[in-house]
Amino acid sequence: MNEAVSSNVAGAPWPAWPAEAGTRVVFLVDTRTATERQFIDRWIAQSRPAATSGEQVSVLALPRGEDFKGLSQQLAPLLGDEATVLAPVRVAWLPRELQGERIARLSDLLLLRDPRHPREKLQQRIINTEPERCRIVAAQPATIANLNARAKAAGDADLSDPEGFAGFVQRQAHLALERAEYRLIGRRYKMPKLVREQIAASKRFRDGVAEQAQRLKRSQESVHKEALGYLQELRTAHSPFAIDVMMQLARGLFSRGYGAQIDYDQGQIERTREALERAPGIILPSHKSNLDSAVTSVAFADNRLAVPTTFGGINLAFWPMGSLARKAGRVFIRRDIKSNPVYKFVLREYLGYLAEKRFSLEWYIEGGRSRTGKLLPPKLGLLNYLVAAYREGRVEDLMLIPISIAYDQLHEVSEFAAEAKGGTKKAENLAWFVRFFRAQRDPFGRIYFRVAEPVSLREMLGPPDGRQWEGDEETLPIQKVAFEVSTRINEVTPLTGTSLAALVLLSHRGRALTLEEIHRELDEYLTLAIARRLPIAPSARLADAEAVRRILEALAGHNVVAIHRGGLKTVYSIGPDQYLAAAFYRNTIIHFFVNDAIIELALLKAVESDGDREAAFMQEAMRLRDLLKFEFFFKEKSEFRASIERELKLQAPHWTEALAGGEEQVLALIRTLRPITSPGVLRSFFEAYVVVADTLNASDPGVSLEEKKFLAACGDVGRQYMLQRRIQSAESVSRHLFQTGLQLAKNQKLLETGDTLAERRAGFAAMLRDVLRRIDTIELQAWSRRRDRSRQGSAPPLPAQS
């Protein structure tokens, strides 16, 4: 019962007899109806070798529950002969062929009629009229001696415990049959089976329960009961029909707004397939939409990859979708488990078991959806547990698969914008799902599914060292693994037409631009992207002004862009109250241009130095990196320094001469940059930080901050500053940016009491204002350049400074 070997088409030769002629064979049959049993009996009768007598063949029914007494009693007389072969058998019913695949049809789904489990009245008709849909599934047989040795090695049971041994045989038979059936129906249906039973019966689990009981000073019985309850909560069912239903629902969920076809890079898909053949995969997609799970499932099915077991928040386990999702392989886990050691133990064992059995797993490394468009810092909880399983040697390697899912547009950006202004997240339930489904009917462009180079745990951490689990500490090596995954997700995220258009329009503080102006600036970004070989989506390959106009019209269709057509020329701007929505699209790609913005700001700071200006430049670049470390994934310091030097060679090869020549030469150098980035890329972040710094300055240094009230106060100050034009970017007034600003202040030790606290807070605010001063100066250079090259009418006025 190790590997699946054969299946049969009715009317064709039967599967091979499972043992040599004359050997005693016990068939363990898994049947649901009398018709199935008769079909198997006919196969046995027709396939039995002449040298094998009828007395040497027995047929036992496999129990489906956990009552093994019946099987134990039937096996008992046979255990004396350890050469007896146990052979698991079942009948598989296949759907009719649809577009080259045997999957459930839409009519089956609508009627909830599972073609893989037809009613008994239909089974005889299928055998007579569609015999190709009825197959005998025969799993690899095993002798009683072999099974006894395996049971002993697993610490489950042996022949001295007939009932325990019967339970082991039952589980192994079902698992062997599942493997055999996977080969018949396809890898997409490979899902973990009998996980709860296998884990609960293992010596490892029993020992872990005893350890937990001792640590918690509780009875072993109470901890065991609690642990079994959590295993039941984590349990998923295995239903190919549910997988087909979920696949149809998933494609139907996004196909109205994005079309039925997802945009793939086939080279990346083949690289992923090869990685998953070498080791179990941990699928780690970016998370910007509730569509992500549907997209990943369809992407794996489209490319004939085994659909992973997906771990998600228990908040999405609402009826009826939760029940259906569980049957299709989704595991719902609790959000807050810090104070629940038994749950953490069970979850760790569950994950380790699945990895050990080579099942692919999936979750969002960010934890929740990004509300800003940027990739969120990674959550390390589940990754910690998998690394522990790897270090213990339960698996030789794990391949972490970083995935970026990008959208031209998203319905959810309006929800994210409302939350950024202080609104609350709506709870998920059936009514919410219906609203979400209906919202997808408008055209939103396309979906881009990009897969980065896999991250091998063996390459990152070295070979397994047998180290045992030591707790929840997030060690530096695990943080580096997670950081590498996040960095690779960013690296394959494609530039889209909408993200580039939003970046250009947000660089102008609400000023409307003509189509020609937008096209010119987009071309600068695309030229730079091509030079760096950045990933570019088809929607961003803007060959002419007409292609740009289509992107702007699509954004206008969802009110993100406002179009004024009544003047001498049509002009485009960010729509009223749509700055946060536009910022979401921009933020999906600005990690590609952050270093450019840092270079611009560092050049201006360095030229003010009376000492070594080149050293001052790199010192300021490192300081800006430190200020922005909670927003972006920067490389290690040495790699960051090298990347800055590479960008300088590409964009400004004569920067050292400009620094030596003084401020005018540096400003002239900045005017030559294509594009000028810091106003559009970094202004909103530093303006939000200034709001946090000023609100912090106004707070009593002797009173500890309550975060929720403080962030609300930041929102009030931000709106005041916008009305006074003390800040220029409406997208700066965002609770999410205020949160990272507060995180930065905490990192700068500005929330701790001390005699110099007020002075240090004031210094922090002054430092941030100095950055904004330089952004204003750089913006003036960009406007000056536009004015110089303007050929039509009067030049646009220069912007007011912050």
PDB file of C-alpha atoms in Angstrom, residues 230-459:
ATOM      1  CA  TYR A 230      -8.474  21.616  17.153  1.00  0.00           C
ATOM      2  CA  LEU A 231      -7.532  18.862  14.701  1.00  0.00           C
ATOM      3  CA  GLN A 232     -11.213  18.505  13.873  1.00  0.00           C
ATOM      4  CA  GLU A 233     -11.479  22.277  13.386  1.00  0.00           C
ATOM      5  CA  LEU A 234      -8.538  22.254  10.968  1.00  0.00           C
ATOM      6  CA  ARG A 235      -9.784  19.210   9.118  1.00  0.00           C
ATOM      7  CA  THR A 236     -10.666  19.468   5.445  1.00  0.00           C
ATOM      8  CA  ALA A 237     -12.792  17.102   3.420  1.00  0.00           C
ATOM      9  CA  HIS A 238     -11.664  15.704   0.074  1.00  0.00           C
ATOM     10  CA  SER A 239     -14.171  16.095  -2.720  1.00  0.00           C
ATOM     11  CA  PRO A 240     -13.166  16.346  -6.392  1.00  0.00           C
ATOM     12  CA  PHE A 241     -16.720  17.537  -7.034  1.00  0.00           C
ATOM     13  CA  ALA A 242     -16.243  20.408  -4.538  1.00  0.00           C
ATOM     14  CA  ILE A 243     -12.959  21.262  -6.259  1.00  0.00           C
ATOM     15  CA  ASP A 244     -14.778  21.402  -9.614  1.00  0.00           C
ATOM     16  CA  VAL A 245     -17.525  23.564  -8.078  1.00  0.00           C
ATOM     17  CA  MET A 246     -14.991  25.928  -6.509  1.00  0.00           C
ATOM     18  CA  MET A 247     -13.046  26.108  -9.759  1.00  0.00           C
ATOM     19  CA  GLN A 248     -16.162  27.071 -11.712  1.00  0.00           C
ATOM     20  CA  LEU A 249     -17.170  29.607  -9.055  1.00  0.00           C
ATOM     21  CA  ALA A 250     -13.640  30.998  -8.936  1.00  0.00           C
ATOM     22  CA  ARG A 251     -13.473  31.538 -12.688  1.00  0.00           C
ATOM     23  CA  GLY A 252     -17.003  32.918 -12.712  1.00  0.00           C
ATOM     24  CA  LEU A 253     -16.115  35.325  -9.913  1.00  0.00           C
ATOM     25  CA  PHE A 254     -13.473  37.205 -11.888  1.00  0.00           C
ATOM     26  CA  SER A 255     -14.236  36.384 -15.538  1.00  0.00           C
ATOM     27  CA  ARG A 256     -16.970  39.012 -15.953  1.00  0.00           C
ATOM     28  CA  GLY A 257     -14.696  41.862 -14.938  1.00  0.00           C
ATOM     29  CA  TYR A 258     -11.355  40.557 -16.220  1.00  0.00           C
ATOM     30  CA  GLY A 259     -12.142  37.953 -18.853  1.00  0.00           C
ATOM     31  CA  ALA A 260     -11.801  34.203 -18.407  1.00  0.00           C
ATOM     32  CA  GLN A 261      -8.093  34.093 -19.264  1.00  0.00           C
ATOM     33  CA  ILE A 262      -5.356  35.073 -16.808  1.00  0.00           C
ATOM     34  CA  ASP A 263      -2.103  36.490 -18.194  1.00  0.00           C
ATOM     35  CA  TYR A 264       0.788  34.061 -17.473  1.00  0.00           C
ATOM     36  CA  ASP A 265       4.495  33.910 -18.142  1.00  0.00           C
ATOM     37  CA  GLN A 266       4.856  30.306 -19.325  1.00  0.00           C
ATOM     38  CA  GLY A 267       8.587  30.220 -18.644  1.00  0.00           C
ATOM     39  CA  GLN A 268       7.863  31.037 -14.994  1.00  0.00           C
ATOM     40  CA  ILE A 269       5.144  28.366 -14.880  1.00  0.00           C
ATOM     41  CA  GLU A 270       7.509  25.659 -16.166  1.00  0.00           C
ATOM     42  CA  ARG A 271      10.183  26.708 -13.668  1.00  0.00           C
ATOM     43  CA  THR A 272       7.590  26.369 -10.913  1.00  0.00           C
ATOM     44  CA  ARG A 273       6.552  22.919 -12.138  1.00  0.00           C
ATOM     45  CA  GLU A 274      10.162  21.742 -12.000  1.00  0.00           C
ATOM     46  CA  ALA A 275      10.590  23.150  -8.473  1.00  0.00           C
ATOM     47  CA  LEU A 276       7.461  21.404  -7.217  1.00  0.00           C
ATOM     48  CA  GLU A 277       8.725  18.109  -8.605  1.00  0.00           C
ATOM     49  CA  ARG A 278      11.924  18.466  -6.559  1.00  0.00           C
ATOM     50  CA  ALA A 279      10.363  19.311  -3.189  1.00  0.00           C
ATOM     51  CA  PRO A 280       7.049  20.220  -1.515  1.00  0.00           C
ATOM     52  CA  GLY A 281       5.956  23.740  -2.367  1.00  0.00           C
ATOM     53  CA  ILE A 282       4.885  26.594  -0.118  1.00  0.00           C
ATOM     54  CA  ILE A 283       2.834  28.894  -2.353  1.00  0.00           C
ATOM     55  CA  LEU A 284       3.119  32.514  -1.159  1.00  0.00           C
ATOM     56  CA  PRO A 285       1.108  34.974  -3.289  1.00  0.00           C
ATOM     57  CA  SER A 286       0.815  38.701  -2.769  1.00  0.00           C
ATOM     58  CA  HIS A 287      -2.550  39.739  -1.350  1.00  0.00           C
ATOM     59  CA  LYS A 288      -4.340  42.795  -2.669  1.00  0.00           C
ATOM     60  CA  SER A 289      -7.823  41.436  -3.308  1.00  0.00           C
ATOM     61  CA  ASN A 290     -10.308  38.849  -2.141  1.00  0.00           C
ATOM     62  CA  LEU A 291     -10.068  37.570  -5.717  1.00  0.00           C
ATOM     63  CA  ASP A 292      -6.503  36.355  -5.110  1.00  0.00           C
ATOM     64  CA  SER A 293      -7.490  32.908  -3.849  1.00  0.00           C
ATOM     65  CA  ALA A 294      -9.767  32.337  -6.843  1.00  0.00           C
ATOM     66  CA  VAL A 295      -7.048  33.508  -9.225  1.00  0.00           C
ATOM     67  CA  THR A 296      -4.403  31.217  -7.705  1.00  0.00           C
ATOM     68  CA  SER A 297      -6.711  28.186  -7.807  1.00  0.00           C
ATOM     69  CA  VAL A 298      -7.601  28.762 -11.457  1.00  0.00           C
ATOM     70  CA  ALA A 299      -3.973  29.478 -12.360  1.00  0.00           C
ATOM     71  CA  PHE A 300      -2.817  26.165 -10.897  1.00  0.00           C
ATOM     72  CA  ALA A 301      -5.665  24.288 -12.574  1.00  0.00           C
ATOM     73  CA  ASP A 302      -5.053  25.988 -15.954  1.00  0.00           C
ATOM     74  CA  ASN A 303      -1.426  24.921 -15.843  1.00  0.00           C
ATOM     75  CA  ARG A 304      -2.129  21.413 -14.498  1.00  0.00           C
ATOM     76  CA  LEU A 305      -0.387  21.969 -11.194  1.00  0.00           C
ATOM     77  CA  ALA A 306      -1.689  20.309  -8.038  1.00  0.00           C
ATOM     78  CA  VAL A 307      -4.039  22.752  -6.321  1.00  0.00           C
ATOM     79  CA  PRO A 308      -2.436  23.607  -2.956  1.00  0.00           C
ATOM     80  CA  THR A 309      -4.056  23.258   0.443  1.00  0.00           C
ATOM     81  CA  THR A 310      -4.855  26.869   1.270  1.00  0.00           C
ATOM     82  CA  PHE A 311      -4.726  28.330   4.763  1.00  0.00           C
ATOM     83  CA  GLY A 312      -6.969  31.317   5.380  1.00  0.00           C
ATOM     84  CA  GLY A 313      -8.508  33.329   8.180  1.00  0.00           C
ATOM     85  CA  ILE A 314     -11.447  31.775   9.944  1.00  0.00           C
ATOM     86  CA  ASN A 315     -13.375  35.016   9.273  1.00  0.00           C
ATOM     87  CA  LEU A 316     -14.000  33.658   5.751  1.00  0.00           C
ATOM     88  CA  ALA A 317     -15.551  30.394   6.976  1.00  0.00           C
ATOM     89  CA  PHE A 318     -19.100  31.772   6.736  1.00  0.00           C
ATOM     90  CA  TRP A 319     -21.972  29.617   5.456  1.00  0.00           C
ATOM     91  CA  PRO A 320     -22.281  28.284   2.813  1.00  0.00           C
ATOM     92  CA  MET A 321     -18.945  29.201   1.227  1.00  0.00           C
ATOM     93  CA  GLY A 322     -16.960  27.991   4.216  1.00  0.00           C
ATOM     94  CA  SER A 323     -18.423  24.485   4.039  1.00  0.00           C
ATOM     95  CA  LEU A 324     -17.800  24.247   0.294  1.00  0.00           C
ATOM     96  CA  ALA A 325     -14.273  25.635   0.629  1.00  0.00           C
ATOM     97  CA  ARG A 326     -13.406  23.063   3.313  1.00  0.00           C
ATOM     98  CA  LYS A 327     -14.486  20.270   0.977  1.00  0.00           C
ATOM     99  CA  ALA A 328     -12.242  21.763  -1.711  1.00  0.00           C
ATOM    100  CA  GLY A 329      -9.210  21.721   0.570  1.00  0.00           C
ATOM    101  CA  ARG A 330      -9.205  25.066   2.392  1.00  0.00           C
ATOM    102  CA  VAL A 331      -8.081  25.146   6.019  1.00  0.00           C
ATOM    103  CA  PHE A 332      -9.451  27.945   8.190  1.00  0.00           C
ATOM    104  CA  ILE A 333      -7.194  29.003  11.041  1.00  0.00           C
ATOM    105  CA  ARG A 334      -7.695  31.289  13.991  1.00  0.00           C
ATOM    106  CA  ARG A 335      -6.232  34.779  13.873  1.00  0.00           C
ATOM    107  CA  ASP A 336      -5.057  35.332  17.439  1.00  0.00           C
ATOM    108  CA  ILE A 337      -3.357  32.252  18.879  1.00  0.00           C
ATOM    109  CA  LYS A 338      -0.547  33.803  20.922  1.00  0.00           C
ATOM    110  CA  SER A 339      -2.130  32.778  24.216  1.00  0.00           C
ATOM    111  CA  ASN A 340      -3.198  29.300  23.071  1.00  0.00           C
ATOM    112  CA  PRO A 341      -0.203  26.917  23.248  1.00  0.00           C
ATOM    113  CA  VAL A 342      -2.251  23.796  22.524  1.00  0.00           C
ATOM    114  CA  TYR A 343      -3.665  25.281  19.320  1.00  0.00           C
ATOM    115  CA  LYS A 344      -0.164  26.335  18.234  1.00  0.00           C
ATOM    116  CA  PHE A 345       1.130  22.826  18.889  1.00  0.00           C
ATOM    117  CA  VAL A 346      -1.676  21.270  16.823  1.00  0.00           C
ATOM    118  CA  LEU A 347      -1.233  23.748  13.967  1.00  0.00           C
ATOM    119  CA  ARG A 348       2.513  23.095  13.927  1.00  0.00           C
ATOM    120  CA  GLU A 349       1.958  19.341  13.756  1.00  0.00           C
ATOM    121  CA  TYR A 350      -0.681  19.770  11.042  1.00  0.00           C
ATOM    122  CA  LEU A 351       1.625  21.847   8.832  1.00  0.00           C
ATOM    123  CA  GLY A 352       4.602  19.571   9.445  1.00  0.00           C
ATOM    124  CA  TYR A 353       2.592  16.477   8.548  1.00  0.00           C
ATOM    125  CA  LEU A 354       1.362  17.979   5.252  1.00  0.00           C
ATOM    126  CA  ALA A 355       4.887  19.044   4.281  1.00  0.00           C
ATOM    127  CA  GLU A 356       6.243  15.621   5.200  1.00  0.00           C
ATOM    128  CA  LYS A 357       3.673  14.026   2.882  1.00  0.00           C
ATOM    129  CA  ARG A 358       4.728  16.392   0.059  1.00  0.00           C
ATOM    130  CA  PHE A 359       1.510  18.373  -0.202  1.00  0.00           C
ATOM    131  CA  SER A 360       1.779  21.928  -1.502  1.00  0.00           C
ATOM    132  CA  LEU A 361       0.550  24.553   0.949  1.00  0.00           C
ATOM    133  CA  GLU A 362      -0.586  28.112   0.326  1.00  0.00           C
ATOM    134  CA  TRP A 363      -1.106  31.207   2.426  1.00  0.00           C
ATOM    135  CA  TYR A 364      -0.534  34.950   2.155  1.00  0.00           C
ATOM    136  CA  ILE A 365       2.836  35.912   3.562  1.00  0.00           C
ATOM    137  CA  GLU A 366       1.480  39.421   4.234  1.00  0.00           C
ATOM    138  CA  GLY A 367      -1.263  38.030   6.451  1.00  0.00           C
ATOM    139  CA  GLY A 368      -4.071  40.287   5.202  1.00  0.00           C
ATOM    140  CA  ARG A 369      -4.801  42.346   2.116  1.00  0.00           C
ATOM    141  CA  SER A 370      -2.602  45.349   1.421  1.00  0.00           C
ATOM    142  CA  ARG A 371      -4.710  48.494   1.749  1.00  0.00           C
ATOM    143  CA  THR A 372      -2.052  50.748   0.231  1.00  0.00           C
ATOM    144  CA  GLY A 373      -0.952  48.748  -2.826  1.00  0.00           C
ATOM    145  CA  LYS A 374       2.534  48.166  -1.398  1.00  0.00           C
ATOM    146  CA  LEU A 375       3.607  44.735  -0.258  1.00  0.00           C
ATOM    147  CA  LEU A 376       3.111  44.442   3.507  1.00  0.00           C
ATOM    148  CA  PRO A 377       5.814  43.212   5.921  1.00  0.00           C
ATOM    149  CA  PRO A 378       5.761  39.396   6.099  1.00  0.00           C
ATOM    150  CA  LYS A 379       4.036  37.508   8.897  1.00  0.00           C
ATOM    151  CA  LEU A 380       6.294  34.754  10.120  1.00  0.00           C
ATOM    152  CA  GLY A 381       4.000  32.507  12.186  1.00  0.00           C
ATOM    153  CA  LEU A 382       3.229  29.714   9.710  1.00  0.00           C
ATOM    154  CA  LEU A 383       6.650  29.991   8.129  1.00  0.00           C
ATOM    155  CA  ASN A 384       8.189  29.473  11.585  1.00  0.00           C
ATOM    156  CA  TYR A 385       6.331  26.167  11.911  1.00  0.00           C
ATOM    157  CA  LEU A 386       7.411  24.941   8.479  1.00  0.00           C
ATOM    158  CA  VAL A 387      11.035  25.896   9.103  1.00  0.00           C
ATOM    159  CA  ALA A 388      10.858  23.917  12.367  1.00  0.00           C
ATOM    160  CA  ALA A 389       9.593  20.852  10.450  1.00  0.00           C
ATOM    161  CA  TYR A 390      12.424  21.277   7.944  1.00  0.00           C
ATOM    162  CA  ARG A 391      15.114  21.646  10.607  1.00  0.00           C
ATOM    163  CA  GLU A 392      13.862  18.523  12.376  1.00  0.00           C
ATOM    164  CA  GLY A 393      14.430  16.600   9.158  1.00  0.00           C
ATOM    165  CA  ARG A 394      10.776  15.819   8.434  1.00  0.00           C
ATOM    166  CA  VAL A 395      11.395  16.988   4.866  1.00  0.00           C
ATOM    167  CA  GLU A 396      14.633  17.286   2.864  1.00  0.00           C
ATOM    168  CA  ASP A 397      13.764  20.672   1.377  1.00  0.00           C
ATOM    169  CA  LEU A 398      10.882  23.097   0.957  1.00  0.00           C
ATOM    170  CA  MET A 399      10.468  25.291  -2.111  1.00  0.00           C
ATOM    171  CA  LEU A 400       8.935  28.664  -1.295  1.00  0.00           C
ATOM    172  CA  ILE A 401       7.141  29.962  -4.396  1.00  0.00           C
ATOM    173  CA  PRO A 402       6.771  33.790  -4.417  1.00  0.00           C
ATOM    174  CA  ILE A 403       3.835  34.909  -6.563  1.00  0.00           C
ATOM    175  CA  SER A 404       2.683  38.366  -7.592  1.00  0.00           C
ATOM    176  CA  ILE A 405      -0.963  38.803  -8.578  1.00  0.00           C
ATOM    177  CA  ALA A 406      -1.504  42.153 -10.275  1.00  0.00           C
ATOM    178  CA  TYR A 407      -4.708  43.751 -11.571  1.00  0.00           C
ATOM    179  CA  ASP A 408      -5.221  46.606 -13.989  1.00  0.00           C
ATOM    180  CA  GLN A 409      -7.953  47.881 -11.650  1.00  0.00           C
ATOM    181  CA  LEU A 410      -9.736  46.657  -8.513  1.00  0.00           C
ATOM    182  CA  HIS A 411     -13.227  47.247  -7.189  1.00  0.00           C
ATOM    183  CA  GLU A 412     -11.857  47.122  -3.636  1.00  0.00           C
ATOM    184  CA  VAL A 413      -9.797  50.318  -3.893  1.00  0.00           C
ATOM    185  CA  SER A 414     -12.829  52.369  -2.816  1.00  0.00           C
ATOM    186  CA  GLU A 415     -13.112  50.193   0.305  1.00  0.00           C
ATOM    187  CA  PHE A 416      -9.406  50.646   1.029  1.00  0.00           C
ATOM    188  CA  ALA A 417      -9.676  54.418   0.578  1.00  0.00           C
ATOM    189  CA  ALA A 418     -12.559  54.565   3.061  1.00  0.00           C
ATOM    190  CA  GLU A 419     -10.527  52.612   5.611  1.00  0.00           C
ATOM    191  CA  ALA A 420      -7.549  54.926   5.086  1.00  0.00           C
ATOM    192  CA  LYS A 421      -9.800  57.844   6.049  1.00  0.00           C
ATOM    193  CA  GLY A 422     -10.764  56.122   9.283  1.00  0.00           C
ATOM    194  CA  GLY A 423     -13.607  53.859   8.146  1.00  0.00           C
ATOM    195  CA  THR A 424     -14.047  50.342   9.493  1.00  0.00           C
ATOM    196  CA  LYS A 425     -13.675  47.085   7.611  1.00  0.00           C
ATOM    197  CA  LYS A 426     -16.961  45.352   6.808  1.00  0.00           C
ATOM    198  CA  ALA A 427     -17.431  41.856   8.219  1.00  0.00           C
ATOM    199  CA  GLU A 428     -17.444  38.936   5.767  1.00  0.00           C
ATOM    200  CA  ASN A 429     -20.706  37.002   5.468  1.00  0.00           C
ATOM    201  CA  LEU A 430     -23.060  35.725   2.776  1.00  0.00           C
ATOM    202  CA  ALA A 431     -24.549  39.168   2.102  1.00  0.00           C
ATOM    203  CA  TRP A 432     -21.025  40.599   1.792  1.00  0.00           C
ATOM    204  CA  PHE A 433     -20.085  37.859  -0.694  1.00  0.00           C
ATOM    205  CA  VAL A 434     -23.166  38.561  -2.842  1.00  0.00           C
ATOM    206  CA  ARG A 435     -22.279  42.265  -2.969  1.00  0.00           C
ATOM    207  CA  PHE A 436     -18.673  41.421  -3.780  1.00  0.00           C
ATOM    208  CA  PHE A 437     -19.750  39.053  -6.581  1.00  0.00           C
ATOM    209  CA  ARG A 438     -22.055  41.659  -8.123  1.00  0.00           C
ATOM    210  CA  ALA A 439     -19.356  44.318  -7.986  1.00  0.00           C
ATOM    211  CA  GLN A 440     -17.122  42.290 -10.336  1.00  0.00           C
ATOM    212  CA  ARG A 441     -19.392  42.706 -13.371  1.00  0.00           C
ATOM    213  CA  ASP A 442     -17.834  45.998 -14.538  1.00  0.00           C
ATOM    214  CA  PRO A 443     -14.745  45.897 -16.793  1.00  0.00           C
ATOM    215  CA  PHE A 444     -11.530  46.114 -14.751  1.00  0.00           C
ATOM    216  CA  GLY A 445      -8.910  45.156 -17.332  1.00  0.00           C
ATOM    217  CA  ARG A 446      -6.771  42.052 -16.937  1.00  0.00           C
ATOM    218  CA  ILE A 447      -5.151  39.917 -14.243  1.00  0.00           C
ATOM    219  CA  TYR A 448      -1.399  39.191 -14.319  1.00  0.00           C
ATOM    220  CA  PHE A 449      -0.049  36.080 -12.574  1.00  0.00           C
ATOM    221  CA  ARG A 450       3.714  36.185 -12.157  1.00  0.00           C
ATOM    222  CA  VAL A 451       5.893  33.609 -10.374  1.00  0.00           C
ATOM    223  CA  ALA A 452       9.352  34.483  -9.077  1.00  0.00           C
ATOM    224  CA  GLU A 453      12.400  32.245  -8.739  1.00  0.00           C
ATOM    225  CA  PRO A 454      11.628  29.721  -5.957  1.00  0.00           C
ATOM    226  CA  VAL A 455      13.406  30.081  -2.621  1.00  0.00           C
ATOM    227  CA  SER A 456      14.937  26.821  -1.389  1.00  0.00           C
ATOM    228  CA  LEU A 457      15.057  26.468   2.397  1.00  0.00           C
ATOM    229  CA  ARG A 458      18.001  24.141   2.006  1.00  0.00           C
ATOM    230  CA  GLU A 459      19.954  26.789   0.115  1.00  0.00           C
TER     231      GLU A 459
END
